[in-house]
Coordinates of N, CA and C in Angstrom, one line a residue:
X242 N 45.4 -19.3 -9.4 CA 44.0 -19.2 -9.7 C 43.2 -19.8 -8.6
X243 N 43.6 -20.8 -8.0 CA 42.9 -21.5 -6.9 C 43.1 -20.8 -5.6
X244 N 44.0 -19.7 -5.6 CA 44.0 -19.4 -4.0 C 43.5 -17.9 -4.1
X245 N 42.8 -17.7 -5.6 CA 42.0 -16.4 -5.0 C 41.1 -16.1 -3.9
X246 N 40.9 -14.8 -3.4 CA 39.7 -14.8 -3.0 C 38.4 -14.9 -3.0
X247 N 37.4 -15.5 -2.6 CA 36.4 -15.5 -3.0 C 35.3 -14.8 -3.4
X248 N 35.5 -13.9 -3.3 CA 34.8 -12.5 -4.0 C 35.2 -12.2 -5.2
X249 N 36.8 -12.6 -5.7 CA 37.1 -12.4 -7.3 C 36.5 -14.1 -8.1
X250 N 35.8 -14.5 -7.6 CA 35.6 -16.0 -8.0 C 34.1 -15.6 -8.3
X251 N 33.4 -15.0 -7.2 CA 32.1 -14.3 -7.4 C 32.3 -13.4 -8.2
X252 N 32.9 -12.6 -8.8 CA 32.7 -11.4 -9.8 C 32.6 -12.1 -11.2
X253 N 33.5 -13.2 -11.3 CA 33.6 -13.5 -12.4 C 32.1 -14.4 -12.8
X254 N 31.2 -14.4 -12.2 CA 30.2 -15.5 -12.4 C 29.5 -14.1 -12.4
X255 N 28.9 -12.8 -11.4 CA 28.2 -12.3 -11.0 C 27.9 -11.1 -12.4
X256 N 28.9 -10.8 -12.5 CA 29.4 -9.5 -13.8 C 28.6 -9.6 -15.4
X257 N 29.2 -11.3 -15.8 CA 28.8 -11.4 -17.1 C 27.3 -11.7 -16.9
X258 N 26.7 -12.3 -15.9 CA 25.4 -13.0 -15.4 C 24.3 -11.8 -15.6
X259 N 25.1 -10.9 -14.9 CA 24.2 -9.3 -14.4 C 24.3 -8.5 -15.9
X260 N 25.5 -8.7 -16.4 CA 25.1 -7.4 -17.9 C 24.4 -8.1 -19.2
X261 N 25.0 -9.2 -19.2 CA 24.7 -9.7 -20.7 C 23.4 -10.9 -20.6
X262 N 22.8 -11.2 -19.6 CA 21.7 -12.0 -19.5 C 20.3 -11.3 -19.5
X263 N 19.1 -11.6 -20.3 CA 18.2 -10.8 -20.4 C 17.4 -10.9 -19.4
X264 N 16.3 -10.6 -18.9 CA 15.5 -11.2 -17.4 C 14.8 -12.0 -17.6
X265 N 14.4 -12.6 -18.3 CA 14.2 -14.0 -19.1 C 14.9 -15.1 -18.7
X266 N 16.3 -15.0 -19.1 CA 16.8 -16.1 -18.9 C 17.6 -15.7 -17.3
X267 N 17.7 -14.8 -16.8 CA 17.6 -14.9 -15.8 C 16.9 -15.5 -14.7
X268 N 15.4 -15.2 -14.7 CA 14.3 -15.8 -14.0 C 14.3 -17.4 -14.3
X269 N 14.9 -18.5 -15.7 CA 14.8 -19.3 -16.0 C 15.9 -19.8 -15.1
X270 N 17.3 -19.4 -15.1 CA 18.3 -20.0 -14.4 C 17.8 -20.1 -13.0
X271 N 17.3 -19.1 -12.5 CA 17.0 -19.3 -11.0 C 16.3 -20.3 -10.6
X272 N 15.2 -20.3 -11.7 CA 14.0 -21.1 -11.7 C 14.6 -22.8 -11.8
X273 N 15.6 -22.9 -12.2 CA 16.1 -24.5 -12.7 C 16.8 -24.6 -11.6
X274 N 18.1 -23.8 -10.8 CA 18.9 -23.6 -9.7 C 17.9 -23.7 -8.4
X275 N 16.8 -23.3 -8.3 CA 15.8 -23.9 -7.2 C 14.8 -25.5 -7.2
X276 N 14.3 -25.6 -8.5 CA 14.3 -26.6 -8.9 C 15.2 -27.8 -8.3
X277 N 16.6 -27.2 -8.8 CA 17.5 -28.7 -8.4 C 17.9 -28.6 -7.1
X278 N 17.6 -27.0 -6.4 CA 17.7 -27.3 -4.9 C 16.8 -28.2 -4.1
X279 N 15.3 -27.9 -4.3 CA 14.3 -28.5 -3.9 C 14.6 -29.9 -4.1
X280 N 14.6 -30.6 -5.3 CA 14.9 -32.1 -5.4 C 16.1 -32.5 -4.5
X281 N 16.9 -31.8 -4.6 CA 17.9 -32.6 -3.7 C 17.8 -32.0 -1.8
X282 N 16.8 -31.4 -1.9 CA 16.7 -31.5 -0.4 C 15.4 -32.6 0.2
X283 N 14.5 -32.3 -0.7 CA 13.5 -33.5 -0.5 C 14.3 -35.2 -0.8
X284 N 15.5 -35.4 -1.2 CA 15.5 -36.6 -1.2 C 16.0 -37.2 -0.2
X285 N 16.6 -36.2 0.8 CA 16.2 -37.5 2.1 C 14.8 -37.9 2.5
X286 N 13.6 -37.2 2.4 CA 12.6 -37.9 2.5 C 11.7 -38.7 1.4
X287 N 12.5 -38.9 0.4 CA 12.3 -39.9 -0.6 C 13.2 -41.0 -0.3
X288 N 14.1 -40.7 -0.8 CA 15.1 -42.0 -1.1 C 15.5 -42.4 0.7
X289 N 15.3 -42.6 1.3 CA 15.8 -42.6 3.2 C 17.5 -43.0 3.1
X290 N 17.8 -43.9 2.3 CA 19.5 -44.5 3.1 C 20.0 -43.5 1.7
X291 N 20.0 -43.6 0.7 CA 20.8 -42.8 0.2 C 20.7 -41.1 -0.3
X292 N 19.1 -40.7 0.1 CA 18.9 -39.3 0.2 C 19.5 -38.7 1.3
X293 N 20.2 -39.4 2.8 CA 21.0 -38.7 3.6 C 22.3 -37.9 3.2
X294 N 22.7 -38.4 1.9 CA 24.2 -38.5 1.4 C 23.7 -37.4 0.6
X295 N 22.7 -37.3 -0.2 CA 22.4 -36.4 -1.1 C 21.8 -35.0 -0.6
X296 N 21.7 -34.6 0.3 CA 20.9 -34.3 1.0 C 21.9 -32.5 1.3
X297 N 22.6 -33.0 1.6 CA 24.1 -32.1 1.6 C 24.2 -31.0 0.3
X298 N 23.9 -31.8 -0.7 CA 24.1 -30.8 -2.3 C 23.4 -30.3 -2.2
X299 N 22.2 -30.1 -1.6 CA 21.1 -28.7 -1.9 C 21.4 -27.5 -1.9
X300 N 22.7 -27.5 -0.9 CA 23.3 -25.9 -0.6 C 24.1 -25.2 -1.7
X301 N 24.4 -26.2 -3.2 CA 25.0 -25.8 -3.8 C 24.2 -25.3 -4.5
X302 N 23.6 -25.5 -5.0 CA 22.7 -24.4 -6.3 C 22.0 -23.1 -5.5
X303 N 21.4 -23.3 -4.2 CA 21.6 -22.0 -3.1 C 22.4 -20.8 -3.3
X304 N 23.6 -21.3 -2.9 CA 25.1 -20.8 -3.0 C 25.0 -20.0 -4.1
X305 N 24.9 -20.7 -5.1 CA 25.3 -20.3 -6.1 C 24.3 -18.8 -7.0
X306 N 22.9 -19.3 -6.6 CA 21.7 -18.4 -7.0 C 21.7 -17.4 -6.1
X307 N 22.7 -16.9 -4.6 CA 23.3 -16.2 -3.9 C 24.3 -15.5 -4.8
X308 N 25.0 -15.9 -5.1 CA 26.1 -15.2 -5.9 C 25.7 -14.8 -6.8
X309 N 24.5 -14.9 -7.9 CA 24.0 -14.2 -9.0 C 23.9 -12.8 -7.9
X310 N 22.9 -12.2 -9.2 CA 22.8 -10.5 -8.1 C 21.4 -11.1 -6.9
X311 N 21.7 -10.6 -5.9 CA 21.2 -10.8 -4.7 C 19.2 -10.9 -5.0
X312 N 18.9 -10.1 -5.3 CA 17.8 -9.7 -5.8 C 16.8 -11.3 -6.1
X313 N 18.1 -12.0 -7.5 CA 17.2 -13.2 -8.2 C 17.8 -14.1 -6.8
X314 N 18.6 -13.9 -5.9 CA 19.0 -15.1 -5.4 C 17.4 -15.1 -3.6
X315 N 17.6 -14.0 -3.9 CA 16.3 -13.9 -3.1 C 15.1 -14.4 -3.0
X316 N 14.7 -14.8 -5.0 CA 13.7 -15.2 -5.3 C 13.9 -16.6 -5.4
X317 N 15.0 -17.1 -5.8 CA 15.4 -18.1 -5.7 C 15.7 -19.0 -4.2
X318 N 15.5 -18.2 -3.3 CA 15.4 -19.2 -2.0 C 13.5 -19.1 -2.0
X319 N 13.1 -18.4 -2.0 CA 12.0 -18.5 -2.1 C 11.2 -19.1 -2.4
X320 N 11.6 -19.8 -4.2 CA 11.0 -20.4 -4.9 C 11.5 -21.7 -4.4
X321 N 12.4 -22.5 -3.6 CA 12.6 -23.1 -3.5 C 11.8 -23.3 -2.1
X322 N 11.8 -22.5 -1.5 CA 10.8 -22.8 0.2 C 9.2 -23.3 -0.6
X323 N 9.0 -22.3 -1.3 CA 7.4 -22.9 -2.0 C 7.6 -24.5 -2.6
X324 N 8.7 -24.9 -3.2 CA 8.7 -26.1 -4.0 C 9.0 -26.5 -3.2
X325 N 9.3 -26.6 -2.3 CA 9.5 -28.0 -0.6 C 8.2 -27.9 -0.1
X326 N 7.5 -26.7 0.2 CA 5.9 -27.2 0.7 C 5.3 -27.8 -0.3
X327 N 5.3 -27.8 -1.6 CA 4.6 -28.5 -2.7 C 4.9 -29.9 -2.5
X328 N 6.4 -30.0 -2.6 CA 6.9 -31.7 -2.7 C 6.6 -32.6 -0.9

């Protein structure tokens, strides 16, 4: 199970995400997955000694709103460049 490929690791997140989620809660997950990207990229310029350490995890809810269907992950980097000029 661990040494699949990463594309069958993406289907399994991508497939149920894409048929059975309404666009509703679609736009909401992205919306919360940019959300926590933005916070954790602004916090090296909040927190200074320990926002460098945190600083790193931003790429993961990225990543991940990438692996939804392309489309929301689109919007989701997006939304997160707007919420960095905001913060």
């Amino acid at each position: 199970m661990l040494l699949q490929p990463i594309t069958d690791h993406a289907k399994i997140v991508h497939y149920p995400f894409n048929e059975k989620a309404s666009i509703s809660r679609k736009i909401t997950v992205i919306a919360l997955l940019s959300t926590m990207a933005a916070t954790l990229q602004a916090a090296g310029g909040l927190i200074p000694a320990a926002g460098l350490f945190i600083n790193p995890l931003a790429t993961a809810p990225a990543i991940l709103s990438m692996v939804l269907p392309v489309r929301y992950g689109l919007l989701g980097y997006l939304l997160t460049l707007f919420l960095l000029f905001l913060i």
